[in-house]
Amino acid sequence: MHTYLRLIAIFYKNAWLNELEYRMNFWVNSLFSIFWLIWAALSVRIFFFYTDRIEGWSYHELLVVIGIYFTLNGYNQMLLHPNVSRIPEYVRLGTLDHLLTKPINSQFLVSLRNVNIYKGGDVLLGLGLVGYALWQLNRWPSLGQLGLFVVLLLAAAVLLYSFSLILQTLNLWLGNVERSDMLIYALLETGRLPINFYHGWIRQVFTVIIPIALMTTLPAQALLGQLPWRSIAVSVGLAATLFAFGAAFWRSALGYYTSASS
Amino acid sequence: MLEFMRVYYILSKVAWAKALENRSQVIIRMLSTVFPLLMMVVWLTVVNQVGPAANWQRSDFIAYYIGATLVYRFTFTFVVWEWDRDIRTGDLSFKLLKPIDPFHYFLSEQIGWKLFDPLLLVPVVALFVWVSPEVHYMIGLGKWIAFFISIIVGFALSMLMSCAFAMSAFWSTQSSSLYNLWYGVGQFLSGFIAPLPLFPENIRSIANLLPFRGLIGFPTEILIGKLSWPEIWLGFRVIGFWIIAFFIIYRLLWRYGLKKYEAVGS
């Protein structure tokens, strides 16, 4: 455990030093992040010219969901995109063979080796938007609600990671479908809206099969104080189950892995 | 002229082959144009709740967003990234050695890719329209012709606009970021986020004069029969103006940029 923490410290310090070399780039990227945050917040403004509430959600309540979406999307680009999403590339270039020879857990290496530091800004900006929306609503969550929110958000991060890992591990077997991480982006994008906005079978799919509702709607409801405590069990339980399944799947896939060139 | 067409034919065929090679990517990219469909879902919820918005019914929204997704696929170009890469890495030099202007490479490549999209999308849309009784695009032959022309000029506008912005790559490494910013603002004024007739009057009147509407909103509004002939003529005139404007900007910057590029290379 200690070794792994030390490794992470080394990896990320390295990434940070790398980033410092391109300071201009960092500032330009931060400006862009702010631009896209405003873009996301304004794009849903138009509906509220026609109604005050959509399925019970006011504009600022909707902004809470959009802020959470922005945070998760930033997390996706910060940690998942430069790591798990690159598994097909690792296979093609033979990097995976190299990684497997290291005396370190392979899942750790393909999941946390790299980090896109400036996307961390997106994570913070999204949370900033959540804060702004709560301020506009003048509805500050209690400490308990805040704790619930943090746990649900972490569960969402684990869920998203497990989905990516399972999808990319499938790639090992099915041959390489490059850019299949676009599916994760598309999936996450549906989380821009609260689950109540969807109807019929689409809602069923997003609640039960692909639990996008757990990722953005539930944390938002936790902050807005509309959520029973037991939902935390569902969310955390599912995240733990999928994580365990993903890890097992990865291990068994490696058993069949015979490298790209053989 | 015939020689020229033959070159285009061959270059497009190369791009087509490349597109075929990456089939799965094409399908995945198509699946990932989720955003307009999300906006449609919200509009349907709103209409369900408070009735038609600005006289737009449920069926209008469905027809609009299906149409807009289709139009978007045709008018979107990724030449800015291609130019940016070629100029930064120096690959442009290889294109400069050839006897035809690099523009023709980029254009024919886009055409090659575009040939792939209708094959995949048009059957899907046709099937959808066939099974859903609410949506139809019966606007008469004249307006269908206007729609086709609007797609072609929309693509031309998109192409020249991208090229004009791409020329900034001669001076800066952030040309694609600059274009993203411009395009991001444009998404509000193009009809990508929501149909322009639903925006407040002042935003709409500005959008009518800017180039963005020609990329998505204008063709789509023709397709769903929301535009009268005088409005269509006006729209074409605005697009024509911007095509000429971006063409002039692009060619001027190209001449200055090329001098600078050669200066660096030698």
Coordinates of C-alpha atoms in Angstrom, one line a residue:
Chain A
M1 CA 0.0 0.0 0.0
H2 CA 2.8 2.3 1.0
T3 CA 4.6 1.6 -2.3
Y4 CA 1.6 2.5 -4.3
L5 CA 1.1 5.8 -2.6
R6 CA 4.7 6.6 -3.1
L7 CA 4.4 5.7 -6.8
I8 CA 1.4 7.9 -7.2
A9 CA 3.3 10.8 -5.6
I10 CA 6.2 10.3 -8.0
F11 CA 3.9 9.9 -11.1
Y12 CA 1.9 13.0 -10.4
K13 CA 4.7 15.2 -9.3
N14 CA 6.3 14.3 -12.6
A15 CA 3.1 15.2 -14.5
W16 CA 3.0 18.5 -12.5
L17 CA 6.5 19.4 -13.4
N18 CA 5.8 18.6 -17.0
E19 CA 2.8 20.9 -17.0
L20 CA 4.8 23.7 -15.4
E21 CA 6.9 23.8 -18.6
Y22 CA 3.9 24.9 -20.6
R23 CA 2.5 27.6 -18.4
M24 CA 0.9 29.5 -21.3
N25 CA -0.9 26.3 -22.3
F26 CA -2.2 26.0 -18.8
W27 CA -3.7 29.4 -18.8
V28 CA -5.2 29.1 -22.2
N29 CA -6.8 25.7 -21.2
S30 CA -8.2 27.2 -18.0
L31 CA -9.8 30.0 -20.0
F32 CA -11.3 27.4 -22.3
S33 CA -12.7 25.5 -19.3
I34 CA -14.4 28.6 -18.0
F35 CA -15.8 29.3 -21.5
W36 CA -17.3 25.7 -21.7
L37 CA -18.7 25.9 -18.2
I38 CA -20.6 29.1 -19.1
W39 CA -21.6 27.5 -22.4
A40 CA -23.1 24.5 -20.5
A41 CA -24.9 26.8 -18.1
L42 CA -26.3 29.1 -20.7
S43 CA -27.3 26.4 -23.2
V44 CA -30.2 25.2 -21.0
R45 CA -31.3 28.8 -20.2
I46 CA -33.5 28.9 -23.3
F47 CA -36.1 26.4 -21.9
F48 CA -36.8 28.8 -19.0
F49 CA -38.1 31.5 -21.4
Y50 CA -41.1 29.2 -21.7
T51 CA -41.6 27.7 -18.3
D52 CA -40.4 28.2 -14.7
R53 CA -39.9 24.5 -13.9
I54 CA -39.3 21.4 -16.0
E55 CA -40.5 18.3 -14.2
G56 CA -40.2 20.2 -10.9
W57 CA -36.6 21.4 -11.6
S58 CA -36.0 25.2 -11.6
Y59 CA -33.1 26.7 -13.7
H60 CA -30.7 26.8 -10.7
E61 CA -31.6 23.3 -9.6
L62 CA -30.8 22.2 -13.1
L63 CA -27.5 24.0 -12.8
V64 CA -26.6 21.8 -9.8
V65 CA -26.9 18.8 -12.1
I66 CA -24.9 20.5 -14.9
G67 CA -22.2 21.4 -12.4
I68 CA -21.9 17.7 -11.3
Y69 CA -21.9 16.6 -15.0
F70 CA -19.0 19.1 -15.6
T71 CA -17.1 17.7 -12.6
L72 CA -17.5 14.1 -13.7
N73 CA -16.6 15.0 -17.3
G74 CA -13.5 16.7 -16.0
Y75 CA -12.6 13.7 -13.9
N76 CA -13.1 11.5 -17.0
Q77 CA -10.7 13.6 -19.0
M78 CA -8.2 14.0 -16.1
L79 CA -7.9 10.3 -15.0
L80 CA -9.8 7.9 -17.3
H81 CA -8.9 9.4 -20.7
P82 CA -5.1 9.3 -20.2
N83 CA -5.2 5.8 -18.6
V84 CA -7.9 3.2 -19.1
S85 CA -9.1 4.7 -22.4
R86 CA -5.6 4.1 -23.7
I87 CA -5.6 0.3 -23.2
P88 CA -6.2 -0.3 -27.0
E89 CA -3.2 1.9 -27.7
Y90 CA -1.2 0.0 -25.1
V91 CA -2.0 -3.2 -26.9
R92 CA -1.2 -1.9 -30.3
L93 CA 2.1 -0.4 -29.4
G94 CA 3.1 -3.2 -27.1
T95 CA 3.2 -1.0 -24.1
L96 CA 1.0 -3.4 -22.2
D97 CA 3.6 -6.2 -22.5
H98 CA 6.1 -3.8 -21.0
L99 CA 3.7 -2.8 -18.2
L100 CA 3.0 -6.4 -17.3
T101 CA 6.7 -7.1 -16.6
K102 CA 6.7 -4.6 -13.8
P103 CA 6.4 -5.9 -10.2
I104 CA 3.3 -3.8 -9.7
N105 CA -0.4 -4.6 -9.9
S106 CA -1.2 -4.2 -13.6
Q107 CA -4.6 -2.7 -13.0
F108 CA -3.0 0.0 -10.9
L109 CA -0.7 0.9 -13.7
V110 CA -3.2 1.0 -16.5
S111 CA -5.6 3.0 -14.3
L112 CA -3.5 5.6 -12.5
R113 CA -0.2 5.9 -14.3
N114 CA -1.0 9.2 -16.0
V115 CA -2.8 12.3 -15.1
N116 CA -4.0 15.3 -17.1
I117 CA -3.4 17.9 -14.4
Y118 CA -5.1 20.9 -16.0
K119 CA -8.4 19.0 -16.3
G120 CA -8.4 19.1 -12.5
G121 CA -9.5 22.6 -13.1
D122 CA -12.7 21.3 -14.7
V123 CA -13.4 19.2 -11.6
L124 CA -13.2 22.3 -9.4
L125 CA -15.1 24.6 -11.8
G126 CA -18.0 22.1 -11.9
L127 CA -18.1 22.1 -8.1
G128 CA -17.9 25.9 -8.3
L129 CA -21.0 26.0 -10.5
V130 CA -22.8 23.7 -8.0
G131 CA -21.9 26.2 -5.3
Y132 CA -23.1 29.2 -7.3
A133 CA -26.4 27.4 -8.0
L134 CA -26.9 26.7 -4.3
W135 CA -26.1 30.3 -3.5
Q136 CA -28.7 31.5 -6.0
L137 CA -31.2 29.1 -4.6
N138 CA -30.2 30.2 -1.1
R139 CA -30.5 26.6 0.0
W140 CA -27.4 25.5 1.8
P141 CA -27.2 21.8 2.5
S142 CA -26.7 20.6 6.0
L143 CA -23.5 18.8 7.0
G144 CA -25.2 15.4 6.7
Q145 CA -26.4 16.3 3.1
L146 CA -23.0 17.5 2.2
G147 CA -21.5 14.2 3.4
L148 CA -24.1 12.2 1.5
F149 CA -23.2 14.3 -1.7
V150 CA -19.5 13.5 -1.3
V151 CA -20.1 9.8 -0.9
L152 CA -22.4 9.7 -3.9
L153 CA -20.0 11.6 -6.1
L154 CA -17.2 9.3 -5.2
A155 CA -19.4 6.3 -5.9
A156 CA -20.2 7.9 -9.3
A157 CA -16.5 8.3 -10.0
V158 CA -15.9 4.6 -9.2
L159 CA -18.9 3.6 -11.3
L160 CA -17.6 5.5 -14.3
Y161 CA -14.2 4.1 -13.9
S162 CA -15.5 0.5 -13.7
F163 CA -17.6 1.0 -16.8
S164 CA -14.5 2.3 -18.7
L165 CA -12.4 -0.6 -17.4
I166 CA -15.0 -3.2 -18.4
L167 CA -15.5 -1.6 -21.9
Q168 CA -11.7 -1.4 -22.5
T169 CA -11.1 -4.9 -21.3
L170 CA -13.7 -6.1 -23.7
N171 CA -11.5 -4.5 -26.3
L172 CA -8.7 -7.0 -25.4
W173 CA -11.0 -9.8 -26.5
L174 CA -13.0 -8.3 -29.3
G175 CA -10.1 -6.8 -31.1
N176 CA -9.4 -3.1 -31.0
V177 CA -12.3 -0.8 -31.4
E178 CA -10.3 2.4 -31.2
R179 CA -11.9 5.4 -29.7
S180 CA -14.6 3.3 -28.0
D181 CA -14.1 5.7 -25.1
M182 CA -16.4 8.0 -27.1
L183 CA -19.2 5.8 -25.8
I184 CA -18.3 6.8 -22.3
Y185 CA -18.4 10.4 -23.3
A186 CA -21.8 9.9 -24.9
L187 CA -23.1 8.0 -21.9
L188 CA -21.9 10.7 -19.5
E189 CA -23.4 13.4 -21.7
T190 CA -26.9 12.0 -21.1
G191 CA -26.1 12.9 -17.4
R192 CA -26.4 16.6 -18.3
L193 CA -30.1 16.2 -17.5
P194 CA -31.9 15.0 -14.4
I195 CA -33.3 11.5 -14.9
N196 CA -36.9 12.9 -14.5
F197 CA -36.5 14.5 -17.9
Y198 CA -36.5 11.2 -19.6
H199 CA -39.6 9.1 -20.1
G200 CA -40.7 5.6 -20.9
W201 CA -38.1 3.0 -21.7
I202 CA -35.3 5.5 -21.9
R203 CA -35.7 6.3 -18.2
Q204 CA -35.8 2.6 -17.4
V205 CA -32.5 2.0 -19.3
F206 CA -30.8 5.0 -17.6
T207 CA -31.9 3.9 -14.1
V208 CA -31.5 0.2 -14.2
I209 CA -29.2 -1.0 -17.0
I210 CA -26.8 2.0 -17.3
P211 CA -27.2 3.8 -14.0
I212 CA -26.5 7.3 -15.3
A213 CA -29.2 8.5 -12.8
L214 CA -26.9 7.5 -10.0
M215 CA -24.0 9.6 -11.4
T216 CA -25.5 13.1 -11.7
T217 CA -29.1 13.1 -10.5
L218 CA -28.7 11.4 -7.2
P219 CA -25.8 13.6 -5.9
A220 CA -27.8 16.7 -7.0
Q221 CA -30.8 15.5 -5.1
A222 CA -28.6 14.8 -2.0
L223 CA -27.5 18.5 -2.0
L224 CA -31.1 19.7 -2.6
G225 CA -32.3 17.6 0.3
Q226 CA -34.7 15.4 -1.7
L227 CA -33.0 12.1 -1.2
P228 CA -33.7 9.3 1.3
W229 CA -30.6 8.0 3.1
R230 CA -31.1 4.5 1.9
S231 CA -30.2 5.5 -1.7
I232 CA -26.6 5.7 -0.6
A233 CA -26.7 2.0 0.0
V234 CA -27.8 1.4 -3.6
S235 CA -25.2 3.7 -5.1
V236 CA -22.3 2.5 -3.0
G237 CA -23.3 -1.1 -3.3
L238 CA -23.5 -0.9 -7.1
A239 CA -20.2 0.9 -7.3
A240 CA -18.4 -1.7 -5.2
T241 CA -20.0 -4.6 -7.1
L242 CA -19.0 -3.2 -10.5
F243 CA -15.5 -2.3 -9.3
A244 CA -15.0 -5.9 -8.1
F245 CA -16.4 -7.3 -11.3
G246 CA -14.2 -5.0 -13.4
A247 CA -11.1 -6.0 -11.5
A248 CA -11.9 -9.7 -11.9
F249 CA -12.7 -9.2 -15.6
W250 CA -9.4 -7.5 -16.1
R251 CA -7.5 -10.3 -14.4
S252 CA -9.2 -13.0 -16.4
A253 CA -8.8 -11.1 -19.7
L254 CA -5.0 -10.9 -19.0
G255 CA -5.1 -14.7 -18.7
Y256 CA -6.1 -14.8 -22.4
Y257 CA -3.9 -12.0 -23.5
T258 CA -1.2 -13.1 -25.9
S259 CA 0.3 -9.7 -27.0
A260 CA -0.4 -8.0 -30.3
S261 CA 2.4 -9.5 -32.3
S262 CA 2.0 -13.2 -31.5
Chain B
M1 CA -11.1 20.9 -66.3
L2 CA -11.5 17.2 -67.0
E3 CA -8.1 16.5 -65.6
F4 CA -9.1 18.5 -62.5
M5 CA -12.2 16.4 -61.9
R6 CA -10.2 13.3 -62.2
V7 CA -7.9 14.5 -59.5
Y8 CA -10.8 15.2 -57.3
Y9 CA -12.3 11.8 -58.0
I10 CA -9.1 10.0 -57.0
L11 CA -8.5 12.1 -53.9
S12 CA -12.0 11.6 -52.7
K13 CA -11.7 7.9 -53.3
V14 CA -8.6 7.8 -51.1
A15 CA -10.5 9.5 -48.3
W16 CA -13.4 7.2 -48.8
A17 CA -11.1 4.2 -48.4
K18 CA -9.7 5.7 -45.2
A19 CA -13.2 6.2 -43.9
L20 CA -14.1 2.6 -44.7
E21 CA -11.0 1.4 -42.9
N22 CA -12.2 3.1 -39.8
R23 CA -15.8 1.9 -40.0
S24 CA -16.3 1.3 -36.3
Q25 CA -15.0 4.7 -35.5
V26 CA -17.5 6.3 -37.9
I27 CA -20.4 4.5 -36.2
I28 CA -19.1 5.4 -32.7
R29 CA -18.7 9.1 -33.7
M30 CA -22.2 9.0 -35.0
L31 CA -23.6 7.7 -31.8
S32 CA -21.8 10.4 -30.0
T33 CA -23.8 13.3 -31.4
V34 CA -26.0 13.0 -28.4
F35 CA -26.3 16.7 -27.5
P36 CA -29.1 17.7 -30.0
L37 CA -31.1 14.7 -29.0
L38 CA -30.9 15.7 -25.3
M39 CA -32.1 19.1 -26.2
M40 CA -35.0 17.5 -28.1
V41 CA -35.9 15.5 -25.0
V42 CA -36.1 18.6 -22.9
W43 CA -38.3 20.4 -25.4
L44 CA -40.7 17.5 -25.6
T45 CA -41.0 17.6 -21.8
V46 CA -41.6 21.4 -21.9
V47 CA -44.2 21.1 -24.6
N48 CA -45.9 18.2 -22.7
Q49 CA -46.1 20.5 -19.7
V50 CA -47.1 23.9 -21.0
G51 CA -48.2 23.3 -24.6
P52 CA -46.6 24.5 -27.8
A53 CA -43.7 26.9 -27.3
A54 CA -43.8 29.8 -29.8
N55 CA -46.2 27.8 -31.9
W56 CA -43.8 24.9 -32.2
Q57 CA -45.5 21.6 -31.6
R58 CA -44.1 18.3 -30.4
S59 CA -43.8 17.1 -34.0
D60 CA -41.9 20.3 -35.0
F61 CA -39.3 19.7 -32.4
I62 CA -38.8 16.1 -33.4
A63 CA -38.5 17.0 -37.1
Y64 CA -36.2 19.9 -36.3
Y65 CA -33.7 18.0 -34.2
I66 CA -33.6 14.9 -36.5
G67 CA -33.1 17.2 -39.4
A68 CA -30.5 19.3 -37.5
T69 CA -28.4 16.2 -36.6
L70 CA -28.4 15.2 -40.3
V71 CA -27.5 18.7 -41.5
Y72 CA -24.8 18.9 -38.9
R73 CA -23.1 15.8 -40.2
F74 CA -23.0 17.3 -43.7
T75 CA -21.8 20.8 -42.9
F76 CA -19.3 20.0 -40.1
T77 CA -15.7 19.9 -41.3
F78 CA -12.5 19.1 -39.4
V79 CA -10.1 20.8 -41.7
V80 CA -8.8 23.2 -39.0
W81 CA -7.1 20.3 -37.2
E82 CA -5.7 19.0 -40.5
W83 CA -4.3 22.4 -41.5
D84 CA -3.0 22.9 -38.0
R85 CA -1.2 19.6 -38.0
D86 CA 0.3 20.1 -41.5
I87 CA 1.6 23.6 -40.7
R88 CA 3.0 22.7 -37.3
T89 CA 4.8 19.5 -38.4
G90 CA 5.9 20.8 -41.7
D91 CA 3.9 18.2 -43.7
L92 CA 2.5 21.1 -45.6
S93 CA 5.8 21.2 -47.6
F94 CA 4.9 17.9 -49.2
K95 CA 1.5 19.3 -50.3
L96 CA 3.2 22.4 -51.7
L97 CA 5.4 20.3 -53.9
K98 CA 2.4 18.9 -55.7
P99 CA 1.0 20.8 -58.7
I100 CA -2.4 21.6 -57.2
D101 CA -3.3 24.0 -54.3
P102 CA -3.4 22.3 -50.9
F103 CA -7.0 23.5 -50.5
H104 CA -8.0 20.8 -53.0
Y105 CA -6.6 18.1 -50.9
F106 CA -8.5 19.2 -47.8
L107 CA -11.7 19.7 -49.8
S108 CA -11.6 16.3 -51.6
E109 CA -10.8 14.6 -48.3
Q110 CA -13.9 16.1 -46.7
I111 CA -16.0 15.1 -49.7
G112 CA -14.7 11.6 -49.4
W113 CA -15.8 11.4 -45.7
K114 CA -19.1 13.1 -46.5
L115 CA -20.0 10.4 -49.0
F116 CA -19.8 8.0 -46.1
D117 CA -22.2 9.7 -43.8
P118 CA -25.4 9.7 -46.0
L119 CA -25.1 6.0 -46.6
L120 CA -25.3 5.4 -42.8
L121 CA -27.6 8.3 -41.8
V122 CA -30.2 8.7 -44.5
P123 CA -31.6 5.1 -44.2
V124 CA -31.9 5.6 -40.4
V125 CA -33.7 8.9 -40.8
A126 CA -35.9 7.6 -43.6
L127 CA -36.9 4.6 -41.5
F128 CA -37.6 6.9 -38.5
V129 CA -39.8 9.2 -40.6
W130 CA -41.6 6.2 -42.1
V131 CA -42.5 4.6 -38.7
S132 CA -43.3 7.8 -36.9
P133 CA -46.6 9.3 -38.0
E134 CA -46.0 12.7 -36.5
V135 CA -42.9 13.6 -38.6
H136 CA -42.9 14.3 -42.3
Y137 CA -40.8 16.4 -44.5
M138 CA -43.4 17.1 -47.2
I139 CA -42.4 20.6 -48.3
G140 CA -42.8 20.3 -52.1
L141 CA -40.1 19.8 -54.8
G142 CA -39.0 23.4 -54.9
K143 CA -38.2 23.6 -51.3
W144 CA -36.5 20.2 -51.4
I145 CA -34.2 21.6 -54.1
A146 CA -33.6 24.7 -51.9
F147 CA -32.7 22.4 -49.0
F148 CA -30.1 20.5 -51.1
I149 CA -28.6 23.7 -52.3
S150 CA -28.6 25.1 -48.7
I151 CA -26.6 22.0 -47.6
I152 CA -24.1 22.4 -50.3
V153 CA -23.5 26.2 -49.7
G154 CA -23.6 25.5 -45.9
F155 CA -20.8 23.0 -46.4
A156 CA -18.9 25.5 -48.6
L157 CA -19.3 28.2 -46.0
S158 CA -18.1 25.9 -43.2
M159 CA -15.1 24.9 -45.3
L160 CA -14.0 28.4 -46.1
M161 CA -14.7 29.6 -42.6
S162 CA -12.5 26.8 -41.2
C163 CA -9.7 27.6 -43.7
A164 CA -9.8 31.3 -42.8
F165 CA -9.3 30.4 -39.2
A166 CA -6.8 27.7 -39.9
M167 CA -4.5 30.2 -41.5
S168 CA -3.8 31.6 -38.0
A169 CA -1.7 28.5 -37.5
F170 CA 1.1 30.3 -39.4
W171 CA 1.4 32.6 -36.5
S172 CA 0.1 30.7 -33.5
T173 CA 0.0 27.2 -32.1
Q174 CA -3.6 27.8 -30.8
S175 CA -5.4 28.0 -34.1
S176 CA -7.7 25.0 -33.4
S177 CA -8.5 26.4 -29.9
L178 CA -9.4 29.7 -31.5
Y179 CA -11.7 28.0 -33.9
N180 CA -13.2 26.0 -31.1
L181 CA -14.0 29.2 -29.3
W182 CA -15.6 30.8 -32.4
Y183 CA -17.5 27.6 -33.1
G184 CA -18.6 27.3 -29.4
V185 CA -20.1 30.8 -29.5
G186 CA -21.6 30.0 -32.9
Q187 CA -23.5 27.0 -31.6
F188 CA -25.8 29.4 -29.8
L189 CA -26.4 31.3 -33.0
S190 CA -26.5 28.5 -35.5
G191 CA -29.6 26.6 -34.2
F192 CA -27.5 23.7 -32.9
I193 CA -28.6 24.3 -29.3
A194 CA -32.1 25.3 -30.0
P195 CA -34.1 26.3 -33.0
L196 CA -33.5 30.0 -33.6
P197 CA -37.2 31.0 -33.9
L198 CA -37.4 30.1 -30.2
F199 CA -34.8 32.7 -29.1
P200 CA -35.8 36.2 -28.1
E201 CA -36.2 38.6 -31.0
N202 CA -33.0 40.6 -30.5
I203 CA -30.8 37.4 -30.5
R204 CA -32.6 36.1 -33.6
S205 CA -32.1 39.3 -35.6
I206 CA -28.4 39.2 -34.9
A207 CA -28.2 35.4 -35.7
N208 CA -29.9 36.0 -39.1
L209 CA -27.0 38.2 -40.2
L210 CA -24.2 36.0 -38.9
P211 CA -22.6 33.1 -40.8
F212 CA -23.5 30.4 -38.2
R213 CA -27.2 30.0 -39.1
G214 CA -26.2 28.8 -42.6
L215 CA -24.4 25.8 -41.0
I216 CA -27.4 24.2 -39.2
G217 CA -30.5 26.4 -38.6
F218 CA -31.1 27.6 -42.1
P219 CA -31.1 24.3 -44.0
T220 CA -33.1 22.6 -41.2
E221 CA -35.7 25.3 -41.1
I222 CA -36.2 24.9 -44.9
L223 CA -36.5 21.1 -44.4
I224 CA -39.2 21.3 -41.9
G225 CA -41.1 23.9 -43.9
K226 CA -40.8 26.9 -41.5
L227 CA -39.4 29.3 -44.0
S228 CA -41.2 31.3 -46.8
W229 CA -39.6 31.9 -50.1
P230 CA -38.6 35.5 -49.3
E231 CA -36.9 34.3 -46.1
I232 CA -35.1 31.6 -48.1
W233 CA -33.8 34.1 -50.6
L234 CA -32.6 36.4 -47.8
G235 CA -30.9 33.5 -46.1
F236 CA -29.0 32.6 -49.3
R237 CA -27.9 36.1 -49.8
V238 CA -26.5 36.3 -46.2
I239 CA -24.6 33.0 -46.8
G240 CA -23.4 34.2 -50.1
F241 CA -21.9 37.3 -48.5
W242 CA -20.1 35.3 -45.9
I243 CA -18.8 32.8 -48.4
I244 CA -17.2 35.6 -50.3
A245 CA -15.9 37.3 -47.2
F246 CA -14.3 34.2 -45.8
F247 CA -12.8 33.3 -49.1
I248 CA -11.1 36.7 -49.4
I249 CA -9.8 36.5 -45.8
Y250 CA -8.6 33.0 -46.3
R251 CA -6.7 33.7 -49.5
L252 CA -5.2 36.9 -48.2
L253 CA -3.9 35.2 -45.0
W254 CA -2.7 32.3 -47.0
R255 CA -0.5 34.5 -49.2
Y256 CA 1.0 36.3 -46.2
G257 CA 1.3 33.1 -44.1
L258 CA 3.0 31.1 -46.9
K259 CA 5.7 33.7 -47.1
K260 CA 6.3 33.4 -43.4
Y261 CA 6.2 29.6 -43.6
E262 CA 8.8 29.5 -46.3
A263 CA 10.9 31.9 -44.3
V264 CA 10.9 29.6 -41.3
G265 CA 11.5 26.5 -43.4
S266 CA 14.6 27.7 -45.2

